[in-house]
XYZ file of C-alpha atoms in Angstrom:
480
model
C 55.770 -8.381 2.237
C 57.085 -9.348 -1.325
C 54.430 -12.483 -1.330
C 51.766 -9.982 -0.628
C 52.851 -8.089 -3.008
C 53.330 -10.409 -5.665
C 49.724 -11.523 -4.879
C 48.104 -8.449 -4.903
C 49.103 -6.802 -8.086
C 47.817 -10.026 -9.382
C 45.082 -9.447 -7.641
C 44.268 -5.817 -8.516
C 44.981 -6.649 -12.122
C 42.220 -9.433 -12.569
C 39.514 -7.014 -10.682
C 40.096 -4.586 -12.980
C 39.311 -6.841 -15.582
C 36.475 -8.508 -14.127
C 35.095 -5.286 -13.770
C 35.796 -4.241 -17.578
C 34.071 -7.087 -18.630
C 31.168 -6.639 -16.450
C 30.742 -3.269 -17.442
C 30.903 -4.313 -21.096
C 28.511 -6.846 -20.498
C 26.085 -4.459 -18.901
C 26.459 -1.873 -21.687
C 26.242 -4.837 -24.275
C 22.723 -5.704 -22.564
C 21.274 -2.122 -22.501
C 21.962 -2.162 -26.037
C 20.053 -5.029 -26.751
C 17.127 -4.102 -24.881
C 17.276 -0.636 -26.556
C 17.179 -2.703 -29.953
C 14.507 -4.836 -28.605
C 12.479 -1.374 -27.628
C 12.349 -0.410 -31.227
C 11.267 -3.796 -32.324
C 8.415 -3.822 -29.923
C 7.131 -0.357 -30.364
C 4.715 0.753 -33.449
C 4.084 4.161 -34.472
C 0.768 5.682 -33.383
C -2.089 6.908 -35.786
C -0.043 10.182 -36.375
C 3.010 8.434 -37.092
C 5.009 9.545 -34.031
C 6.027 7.325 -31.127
C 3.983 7.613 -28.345
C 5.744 7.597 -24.961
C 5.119 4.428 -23.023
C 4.651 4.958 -19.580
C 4.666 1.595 -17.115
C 3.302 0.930 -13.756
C 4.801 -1.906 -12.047
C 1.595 -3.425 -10.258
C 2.163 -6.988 -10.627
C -1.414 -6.893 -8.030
C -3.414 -4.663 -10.254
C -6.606 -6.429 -9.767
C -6.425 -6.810 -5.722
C -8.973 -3.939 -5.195
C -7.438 -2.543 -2.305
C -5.782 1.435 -1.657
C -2.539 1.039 -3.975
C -4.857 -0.227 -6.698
C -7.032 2.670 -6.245
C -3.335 4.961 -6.602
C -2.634 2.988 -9.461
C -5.927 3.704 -11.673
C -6.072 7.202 -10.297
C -2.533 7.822 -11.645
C -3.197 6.231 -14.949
C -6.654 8.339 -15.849
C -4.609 11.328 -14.553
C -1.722 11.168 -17.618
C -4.785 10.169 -19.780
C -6.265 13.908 -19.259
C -3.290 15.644 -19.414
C -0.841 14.021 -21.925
C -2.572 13.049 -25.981
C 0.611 11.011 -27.052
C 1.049 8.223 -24.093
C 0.226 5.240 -23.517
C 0.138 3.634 -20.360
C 1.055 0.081 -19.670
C 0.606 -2.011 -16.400
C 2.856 -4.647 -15.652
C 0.568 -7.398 -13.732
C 0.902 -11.170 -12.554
C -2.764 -11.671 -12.936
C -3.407 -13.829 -15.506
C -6.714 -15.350 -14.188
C -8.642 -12.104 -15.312
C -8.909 -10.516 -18.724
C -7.804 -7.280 -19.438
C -11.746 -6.126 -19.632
C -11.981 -7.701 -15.968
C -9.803 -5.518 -15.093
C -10.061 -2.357 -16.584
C -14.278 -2.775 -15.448
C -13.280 -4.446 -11.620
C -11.469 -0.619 -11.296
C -14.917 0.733 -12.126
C -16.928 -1.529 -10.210
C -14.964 -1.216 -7.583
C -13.354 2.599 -7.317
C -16.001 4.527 -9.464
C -12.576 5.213 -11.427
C -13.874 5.267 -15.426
C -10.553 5.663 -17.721
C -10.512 7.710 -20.921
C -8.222 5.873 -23.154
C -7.453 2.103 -23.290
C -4.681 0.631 -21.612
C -1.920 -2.377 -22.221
C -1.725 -4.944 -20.068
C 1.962 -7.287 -19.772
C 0.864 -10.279 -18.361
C 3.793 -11.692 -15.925
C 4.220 -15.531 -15.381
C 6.731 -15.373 -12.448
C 4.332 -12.954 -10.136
C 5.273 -16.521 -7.450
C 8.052 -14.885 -6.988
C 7.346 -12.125 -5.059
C 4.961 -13.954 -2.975
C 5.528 -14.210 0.944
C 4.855 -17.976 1.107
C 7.513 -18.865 -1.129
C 9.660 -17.311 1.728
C 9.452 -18.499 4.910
C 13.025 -17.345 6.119
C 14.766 -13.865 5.200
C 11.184 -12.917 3.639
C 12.236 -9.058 2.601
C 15.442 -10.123 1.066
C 13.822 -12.896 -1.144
C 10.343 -11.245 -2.016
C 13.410 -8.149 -3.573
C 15.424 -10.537 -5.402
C 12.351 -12.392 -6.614
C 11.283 -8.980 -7.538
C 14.213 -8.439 -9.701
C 13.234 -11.545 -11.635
C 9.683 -10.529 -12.084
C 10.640 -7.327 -13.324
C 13.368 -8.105 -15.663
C 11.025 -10.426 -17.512
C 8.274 -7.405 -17.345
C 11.633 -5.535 -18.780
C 11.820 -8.062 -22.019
C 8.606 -8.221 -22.904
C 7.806 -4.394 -22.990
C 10.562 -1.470 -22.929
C 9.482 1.551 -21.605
C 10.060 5.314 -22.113
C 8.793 6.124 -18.645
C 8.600 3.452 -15.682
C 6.739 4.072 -11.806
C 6.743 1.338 -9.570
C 3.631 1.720 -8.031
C 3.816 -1.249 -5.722
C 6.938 -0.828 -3.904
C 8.849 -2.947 -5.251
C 12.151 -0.623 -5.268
C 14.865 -3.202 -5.999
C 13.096 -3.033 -9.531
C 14.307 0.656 -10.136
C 17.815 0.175 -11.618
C 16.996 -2.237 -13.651
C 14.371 -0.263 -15.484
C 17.176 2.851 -15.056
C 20.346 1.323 -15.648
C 19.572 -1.658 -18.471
C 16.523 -0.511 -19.809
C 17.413 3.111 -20.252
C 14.229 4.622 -19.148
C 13.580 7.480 -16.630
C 12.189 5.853 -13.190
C 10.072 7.265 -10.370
C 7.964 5.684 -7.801
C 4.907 5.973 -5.245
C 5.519 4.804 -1.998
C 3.031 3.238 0.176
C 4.714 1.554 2.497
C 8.645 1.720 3.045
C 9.730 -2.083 2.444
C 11.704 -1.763 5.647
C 11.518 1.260 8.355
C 12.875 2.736 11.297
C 10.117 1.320 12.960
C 11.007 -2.670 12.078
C 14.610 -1.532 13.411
C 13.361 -0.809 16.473
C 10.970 -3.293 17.268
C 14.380 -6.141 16.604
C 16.024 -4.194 18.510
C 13.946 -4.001 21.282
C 12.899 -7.683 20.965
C 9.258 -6.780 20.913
C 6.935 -9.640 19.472
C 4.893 -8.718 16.777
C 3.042 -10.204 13.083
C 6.722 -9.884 11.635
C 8.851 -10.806 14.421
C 8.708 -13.813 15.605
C 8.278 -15.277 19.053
C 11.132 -17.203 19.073
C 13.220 -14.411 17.916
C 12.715 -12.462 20.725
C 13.114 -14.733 23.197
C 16.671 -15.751 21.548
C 19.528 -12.241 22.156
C 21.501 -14.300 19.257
C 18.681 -14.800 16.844
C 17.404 -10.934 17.648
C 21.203 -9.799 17.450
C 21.307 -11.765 13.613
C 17.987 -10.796 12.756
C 19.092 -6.603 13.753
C 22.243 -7.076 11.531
C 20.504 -8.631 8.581
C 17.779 -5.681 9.019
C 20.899 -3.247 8.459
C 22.475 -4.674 5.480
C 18.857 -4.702 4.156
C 17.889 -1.309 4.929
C 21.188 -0.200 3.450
C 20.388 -2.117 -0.146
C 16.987 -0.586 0.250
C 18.613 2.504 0.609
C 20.918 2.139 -2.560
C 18.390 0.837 -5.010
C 15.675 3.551 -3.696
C 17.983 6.432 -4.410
C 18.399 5.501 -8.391
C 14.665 7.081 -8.670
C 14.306 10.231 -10.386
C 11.189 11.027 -8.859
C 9.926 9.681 -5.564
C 6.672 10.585 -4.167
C 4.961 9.371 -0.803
C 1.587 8.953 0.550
C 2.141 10.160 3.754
C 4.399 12.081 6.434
C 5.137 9.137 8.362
C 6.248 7.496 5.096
C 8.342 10.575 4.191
C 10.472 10.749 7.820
C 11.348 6.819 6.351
C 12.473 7.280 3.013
C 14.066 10.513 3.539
C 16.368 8.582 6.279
C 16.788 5.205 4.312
C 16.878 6.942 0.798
C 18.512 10.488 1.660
C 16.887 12.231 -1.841
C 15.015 14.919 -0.577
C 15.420 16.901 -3.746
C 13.197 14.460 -5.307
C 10.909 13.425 -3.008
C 7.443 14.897 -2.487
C 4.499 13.438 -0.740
C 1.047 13.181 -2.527
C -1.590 11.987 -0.554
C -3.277 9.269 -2.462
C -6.840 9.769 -4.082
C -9.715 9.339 -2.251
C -13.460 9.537 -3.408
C -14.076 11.808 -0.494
C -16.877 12.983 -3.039
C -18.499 10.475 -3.355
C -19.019 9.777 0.343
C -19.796 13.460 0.958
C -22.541 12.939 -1.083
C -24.559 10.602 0.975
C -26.790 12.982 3.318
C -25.355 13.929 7.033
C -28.500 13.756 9.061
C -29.513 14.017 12.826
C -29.006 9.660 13.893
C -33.032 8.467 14.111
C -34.118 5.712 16.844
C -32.509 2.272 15.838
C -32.427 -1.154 17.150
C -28.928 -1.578 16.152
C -26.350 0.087 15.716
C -22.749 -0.800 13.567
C -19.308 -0.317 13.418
C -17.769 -0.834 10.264
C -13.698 -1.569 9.400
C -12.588 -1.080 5.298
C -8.890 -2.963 4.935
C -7.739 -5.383 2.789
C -7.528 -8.712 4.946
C -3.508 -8.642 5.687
C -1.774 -9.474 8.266
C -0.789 -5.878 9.283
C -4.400 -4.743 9.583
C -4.856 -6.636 13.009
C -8.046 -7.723 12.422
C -8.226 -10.197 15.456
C -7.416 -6.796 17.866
C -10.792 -5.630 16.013
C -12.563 -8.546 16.986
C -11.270 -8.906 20.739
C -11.819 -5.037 21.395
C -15.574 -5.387 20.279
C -16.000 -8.731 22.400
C -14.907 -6.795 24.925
C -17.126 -3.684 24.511
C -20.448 -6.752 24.428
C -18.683 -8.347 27.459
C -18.815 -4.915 29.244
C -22.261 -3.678 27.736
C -25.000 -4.178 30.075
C -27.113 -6.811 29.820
C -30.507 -5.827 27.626
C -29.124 -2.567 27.299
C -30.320 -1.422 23.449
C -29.301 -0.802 20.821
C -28.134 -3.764 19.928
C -24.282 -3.985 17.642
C -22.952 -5.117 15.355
C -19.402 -5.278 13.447
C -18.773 -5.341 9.826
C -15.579 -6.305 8.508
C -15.054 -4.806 4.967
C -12.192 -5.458 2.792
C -10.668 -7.334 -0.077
C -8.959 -11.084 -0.295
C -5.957 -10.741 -2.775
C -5.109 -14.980 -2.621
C -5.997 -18.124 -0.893
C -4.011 -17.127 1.579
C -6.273 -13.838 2.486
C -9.136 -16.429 2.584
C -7.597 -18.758 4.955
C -6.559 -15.560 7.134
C -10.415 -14.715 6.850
C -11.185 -17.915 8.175
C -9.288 -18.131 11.225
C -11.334 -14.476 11.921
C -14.705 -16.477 12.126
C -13.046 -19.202 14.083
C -11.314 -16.409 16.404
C -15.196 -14.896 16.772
C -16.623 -18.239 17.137
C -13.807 -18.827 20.277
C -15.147 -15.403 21.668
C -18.731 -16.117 21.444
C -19.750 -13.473 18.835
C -19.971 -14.724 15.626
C -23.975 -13.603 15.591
C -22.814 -10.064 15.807
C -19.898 -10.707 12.906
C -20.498 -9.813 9.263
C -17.494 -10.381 7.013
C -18.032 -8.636 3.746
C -15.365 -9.669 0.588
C -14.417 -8.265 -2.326
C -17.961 -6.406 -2.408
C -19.280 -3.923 -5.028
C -18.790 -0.277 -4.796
C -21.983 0.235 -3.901
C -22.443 -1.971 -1.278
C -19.356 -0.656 0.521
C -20.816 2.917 0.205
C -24.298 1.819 1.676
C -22.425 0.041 4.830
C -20.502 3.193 5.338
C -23.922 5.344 4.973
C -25.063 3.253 7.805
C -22.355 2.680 10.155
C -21.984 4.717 13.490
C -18.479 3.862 13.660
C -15.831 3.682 11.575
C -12.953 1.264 13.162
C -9.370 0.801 11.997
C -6.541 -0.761 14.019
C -3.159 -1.392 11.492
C 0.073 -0.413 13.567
C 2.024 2.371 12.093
C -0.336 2.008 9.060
C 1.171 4.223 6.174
C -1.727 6.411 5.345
C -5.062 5.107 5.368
C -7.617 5.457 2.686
C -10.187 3.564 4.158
C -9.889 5.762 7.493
C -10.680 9.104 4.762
C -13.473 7.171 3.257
C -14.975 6.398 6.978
C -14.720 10.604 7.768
C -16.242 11.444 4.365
C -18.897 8.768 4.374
C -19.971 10.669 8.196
C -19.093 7.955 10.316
C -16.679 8.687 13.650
C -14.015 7.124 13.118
C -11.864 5.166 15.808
C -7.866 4.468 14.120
C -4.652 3.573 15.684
C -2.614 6.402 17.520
C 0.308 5.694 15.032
C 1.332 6.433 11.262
C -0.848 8.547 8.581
C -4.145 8.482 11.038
C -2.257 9.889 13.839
C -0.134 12.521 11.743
C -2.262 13.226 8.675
C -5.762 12.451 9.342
C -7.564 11.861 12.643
C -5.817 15.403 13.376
C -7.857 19.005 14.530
C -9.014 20.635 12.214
C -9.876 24.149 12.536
C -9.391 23.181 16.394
C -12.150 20.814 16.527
C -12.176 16.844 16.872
C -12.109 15.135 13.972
C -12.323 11.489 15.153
C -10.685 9.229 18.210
C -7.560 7.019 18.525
C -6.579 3.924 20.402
C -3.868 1.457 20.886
C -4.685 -1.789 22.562
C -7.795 -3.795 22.826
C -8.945 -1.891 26.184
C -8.416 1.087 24.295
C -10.574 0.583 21.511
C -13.576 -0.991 23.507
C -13.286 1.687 26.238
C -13.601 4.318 22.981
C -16.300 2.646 21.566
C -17.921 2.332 24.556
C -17.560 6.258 24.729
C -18.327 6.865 21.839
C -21.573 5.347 21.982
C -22.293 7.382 25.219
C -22.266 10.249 23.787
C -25.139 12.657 22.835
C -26.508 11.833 18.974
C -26.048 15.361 18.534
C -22.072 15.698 19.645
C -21.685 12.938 17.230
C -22.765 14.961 14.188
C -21.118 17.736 15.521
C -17.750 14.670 15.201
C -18.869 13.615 11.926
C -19.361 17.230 10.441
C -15.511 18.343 11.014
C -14.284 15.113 9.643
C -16.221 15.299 6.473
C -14.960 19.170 6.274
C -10.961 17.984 6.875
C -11.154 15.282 4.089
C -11.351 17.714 1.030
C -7.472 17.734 1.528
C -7.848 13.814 0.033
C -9.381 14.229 -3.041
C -8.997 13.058 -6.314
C -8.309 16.480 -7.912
C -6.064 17.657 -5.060
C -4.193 13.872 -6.056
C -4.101 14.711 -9.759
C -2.718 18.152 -9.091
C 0.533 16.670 -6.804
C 0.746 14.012 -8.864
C 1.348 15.442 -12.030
C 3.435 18.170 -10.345
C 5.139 15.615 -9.367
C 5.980 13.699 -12.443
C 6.421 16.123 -14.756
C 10.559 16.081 -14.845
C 9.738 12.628 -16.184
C 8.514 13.730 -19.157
C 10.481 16.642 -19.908
């Protein structure tokens, strides 16, 4: 008892000091960075300091939904506050800032009012997937951390949104860089969901077959998916303002980040407006007909379930029986490694036989993705517990009938009655989706616009005002 003792004030005494010193060093580093701040930052034309307000996008130029967020977001302060200026925080460095600022036109119809900074970051590797192959969440967070404290040196914010999710970045920007931090979540970084599939031992994109086949590796795996939900669950809770896309994404960060007081969900902007205009009319005689899918080329979209449900629904359609179809896939490629996963698609439809009735559209104009909609019968989307869904809105607005998964934002937010009338179908396996599509095309061309006319009525709940209006009720105890 006296040797413990004798150790342990010891002990005690050099943790408190540790901790002194770390707490000096901390304060001596917010300091700096505060000094740094005033270096950096210039008066504006009236001589006052305009309030710099930072989106951490370090994808800004991928084209895909949380792009469309971020440029939405940014024109939105533009309108409402004179004395900001908005700053994105991105990794890429192979496009100008004039590429950018003109690829958000081209490709979202988004026109912004004011010019905007870009911080150009040279570590963006280090929140990439590949550089992970093992304990991919925990490193692409760290890596994060890295990325964003050199975003941190080379501009200091007044205001700063992570727009990406990227939430292990939040107390840095709070805690060392002084500034007042909120965030739009997409897609919780870990879920409920990703729990339960470990637990269960179920085999999916992110769980591995040999981890499920292995009760010690899914037993290690469950435990490390605790200690990283409860980090996620730490670092979330240091924002000031947290607002969602989505119910489904709510129920998750409510339970991993337990701040309801300051969490709200905005739905993110779509150009339902756009799409509504195109004309609704009575389907004409056609030789063919198409379904059309709009997602970024991810794993999580399930593209090859896409492909395998429409070689079933040619397998099953009788032979000579017309109109003949055909599937576009739509969407953007962010890296090689979106252009390799492209690739395997054709070689999957070349394995099924169907690579005729394939069209793989990338990175295409606006307008081009607004006349495939204007043509499409159906509009097909098959992510897993996907966390809202733009392209599913843009499908219901654009008057095709749209086919999602029975999960996530489709199930609870969109592809929902409305008014008590059918908005649009859902599936959730291959035989699913082909036995849908195969209904779908039975029925009369007249109970399809009757289909097509509710959905474009429910999407007015999606638009950009209705975003603006959340969003900046949202935000504003930022910039009080």
């Amino acid at each position: 008892f006296r040797l413990l003792c004798s150790l342990l004030i010891p002990a005690l005494f050099l943790s408190g000091i540790l901790c002194i010193c770390l707490v000096v060093l901390l304060w001596g580093i917010q300091l700096w960075i505060q000094k740094r701040k005033k270096q950096l930052t210039s008066a504006g034309r009236d001589g006052k300091q305009p309030l710099v307000v930072a989106f951490f996008h370090p994808y800004c130029n991928a084209g895909g939904g949380g792009e469309r967020v971020l440029w939405c977001a940014i024109r939105t302060l533009q309108k409402k506050y004179r004395n900001v200026t908005c700053v994105v925080y991105t990794g890429d460095r192979d496009a100008t800032a004039e590429e950018i600022v003109e690829g958000a036109f081209r490709r979202f119809n988004i026109k912004l009012t004011h010019a905007v900074k870009f911080v150009f970051l040279e570590k963006r590797y280090l929140v990439e997937a590949s550089l992970y192959p093992h304990f991919t969440l925990l490193g692409q967070s760290l890596g994060s951390v890295f990325l964003g404290w050199e975003a941190l040196l080379k501009c200091v914010p007044d205001v700063y949104i992570d727009s990406m999710g990227y939430a292990f970045t939040l107390p840095l920007f709070k805690y060392l860089g002084g500034c007042r931090v909120g965030c739009y979540v997409h897609y919780p970084t870990i879920s409920t969901d990703m729990l339960s599939v470990v637990r269960n031992q179920d085999t999916r994109f992110n769980n591995a077959a040999f981890v499920t086949n292995s009760p010690f590796f899914s037993k290690f795996k469950l435990a490390y998916y605790y200690f990283f939900a409860f980090m996620y669950g730490l670092v979330g809770s240091c924002s000031d303002v947290i607002m969602v896309n989505s119910s489904w994404t709510l129920n998750h960060i409510l339970s991993l980040w337990r701040a309801g007081a300051s969490t709200s969900v905005v739905y993110p902007p779509c150009d339902v407006q756009t799409f509504l205009d195109i004309p609704l009319e009575a389907e004409k005689n056609t030789s063919e007909y198409s379904i059309v899918s709009v997602s970024q080329f991810r794993p999580e979209k399930d593209h090859p379930l896409q492909i395998r449900a429409f070689a079933k629904l040619l397998k099953e359609k009788r032979v000579g029986q017309q109109p003949s179809l055909k599937l576009i896939l739509i969407g953007g490629c962010r890296n090689q490694q979106d252009e390799e996963r492209v690739n395997n698609l054709k070689r999957l439809c070349a394995e099924l036989g169907v690579s005729d009735d394939v069209v793989f559209r990338t990175n295409i104009p606006f307008e081009e993705l607004k006349r495939h909609l204007a043509e499409a019968t159906i509009g097909l989307h098959t992510m897993w517990n996907e966390h809202f869904g733009i392209g599913v809105v843009e499908c219901m607005a654009a008057g095709t009938v749209i086919l999602a998964h029975n999960s996530g934002g489709p199930k609870l937010d969109i592809v929902v009655p409305y008014e008590g009338r059918i908005t649009g179908f859902l599936a959730e396996n291959e035989d699913n989706y082909a036995e849908t599509m195969a209904y779908i095309f039975s029925l009369s061309a007249e109970k399809r616009l009757e289909i097509r006319e509710n959905a474009r009525r429910s999407v007015h709940r999606f638009s950009d005002q209705h975003f603006e209006d959340t969003f900046l009720s949202s935000v504003e105890p930022l910039f009080k």
